[in-house]
Coordinates of C-alpha atoms in Angstrom, one line a residue:
X1 CA 189.4 34.9 90.3
X2 CA 191.7 32.3 91.3
X3 CA 191.6 29.5 88.9
X4 CA 192.6 25.4 90.4
X5 CA 194.1 22.4 88.5
X6 CA 191.4 19.4 88.9
X7 CA 194.6 18.0 87.4
X8 CA 196.9 16.1 89.9
X9 CA 199.4 15.3 87.7
X10 CA 200.1 18.7 86.8
X11 CA 201.1 19.8 90.7
X12 CA 203.7 17.0 90.7
X13 CA 207.5 16.9 90.3
X14 CA 208.7 13.1 88.7
X15 CA 210.7 12.7 92.0
X16 CA 206.9 12.8 93.6
X17 CA 206.0 10.8 91.3
X18 CA 208.5 8.3 91.2
X19 CA 207.6 8.1 95.3
X20 CA 204.0 7.0 94.2
X21 CA 204.5 4.0 92.2
X22 CA 204.1 1.0 93.9
X23 CA 207.2 -2.1 94.4
X24 CA 211.3 -0.4 95.6
X25 CA 213.4 0.8 93.3
X26 CA 217.2 -0.9 94.0
X27 CA 219.5 1.5 93.2
X28 CA 222.7 0.9 91.4
X29 CA 224.2 1.5 87.7
X30 CA 224.5 -0.4 84.8
X31 CA 224.3 0.1 81.1
X32 CA 221.3 -1.1 79.6
X33 CA 220.6 -1.5 75.3
X34 CA 217.3 1.0 74.7
X35 CA 215.2 -0.3 71.3
X36 CA 212.6 2.2 69.8
X37 CA 210.8 1.3 67.3
X38 CA 213.1 2.3 64.6
X39 CA 215.1 -0.8 65.7
X40 CA 218.0 1.3 66.7
X41 CA 219.6 0.0 69.7
X42 CA 221.3 3.3 71.6
X43 CA 223.3 2.8 75.2
X44 CA 221.6 3.8 78.2
X45 CA 222.7 4.3 82.3
X46 CA 220.4 2.6 84.6
X47 CA 220.2 4.6 87.5
X48 CA 217.4 2.9 89.6
X49 CA 215.3 -0.7 89.1
X50 CA 212.1 -2.5 90.5
X51 CA 210.4 -5.4 89.2
X52 CA 208.3 -3.3 87.2
X53 CA 211.1 -0.5 85.5
X54 CA 213.7 1.5 85.8
X55 CA 214.8 4.9 85.8
X56 CA 217.6 5.7 83.7
X57 CA 219.7 8.5 82.0
X58 CA 218.4 9.8 77.6
X59 CA 218.5 12.5 76.3
X60 CA 217.3 12.1 73.9
X61 CA 213.8 13.5 72.8
X62 CA 211.2 10.9 72.9
X63 CA 207.1 11.2 74.1
X64 CA 205.4 9.5 77.1
X65 CA 203.6 5.8 76.1
X66 CA 206.2 5.2 73.2
X67 CA 206.4 1.3 72.9
X68 CA 210.6 0.4 73.8
X69 CA 212.7 -3.0 74.8
X70 CA 215.4 -2.6 76.2
X71 CA 218.0 -5.5 77.6
X72 CA 219.2 -5.3 81.0
X73 CA 222.0 -7.1 82.2
X74 CA 220.7 -10.9 83.8
X75 CA 217.7 -10.7 82.6
X76 CA 218.0 -9.6 79.0
X77 CA 215.1 -7.9 76.4
X78 CA 212.1 -6.3 78.6
X79 CA 209.0 -4.7 77.0
X80 CA 208.1 -1.8 78.3
X81 CA 206.8 2.0 77.3
X82 CA 208.2 4.9 78.7
X83 CA 206.4 6.8 81.1
X84 CA 207.5 10.1 81.9
X85 CA 210.5 12.0 80.8
X86 CA 212.5 15.0 83.4
X87 CA 215.7 16.3 82.7
X88 CA 217.5 13.9 80.7
X89 CA 215.7 10.6 82.8
X90 CA 213.1 8.5 81.3
X91 CA 211.0 6.5 83.4
X92 CA 209.7 2.8 81.3
X93 CA 206.9 0.7 82.9
X94 CA 208.1 -2.5 81.9
X95 CA 205.0 -4.7 80.3
X96 CA 206.3 -8.3 82.4
X97 CA 208.0 -8.2 85.9
X98 CA 211.0 -8.9 86.3
X99 CA 213.8 -10.2 88.7
X100 CA 215.5 -6.7 89.4
X101 CA 218.2 -8.7 92.1
X102 CA 218.8 -10.8 88.8
X103 CA 221.0 -7.6 87.1
X104 CA 223.3 -7.7 90.3
X105 CA 223.9 -11.3 89.8
X106 CA 228.0 -12.2 88.2
X107 CA 228.0 -12.4 84.0
X108 CA 230.0 -15.5 84.5
X109 CA 231.2 -17.3 87.5
X110 CA 231.0 -20.6 88.8
X111 CA 232.2 -23.7 86.9
X112 CA 230.3 -22.2 83.6
X113 CA 232.8 -19.2 83.1
X114 CA 234.9 -19.3 79.9
X115 CA 237.7 -18.0 81.3
X116 CA 240.5 -20.5 80.7
X117 CA 242.3 -22.0 82.7
X118 CA 246.1 -21.8 81.7
X119 CA 248.2 -24.0 80.1
X120 CA 250.5 -25.6 82.2
X121 CA 254.0 -26.2 80.3
X122 CA 256.4 -28.9 80.6
X123 CA 259.9 -27.6 82.0

């Protein structure tokens, strides 16, 4: 007799799960800091970002549901949990929504730029 799984998650890949999420994702490539419960910061490469989470490259073993913090440029530190892991990638679901476009804004621009103007010297 054939047996069929009644758990639909057993039948879906991580790409299938990603397509079922709500909210649009912004494909990009930027570095972020990931902090786990042990307090160690690790640099990860973020591949896509949405208001509710992100997908990053991360090759270390980590368990689904693990609480993490991630610092995204232009956004700051965000609390979240590991939503999924697959083939050197992780998905992080944020505890609060963010503005993903803030990560694309220039870090130092305009009048508040920390870059000093060159000093004019008398000849």
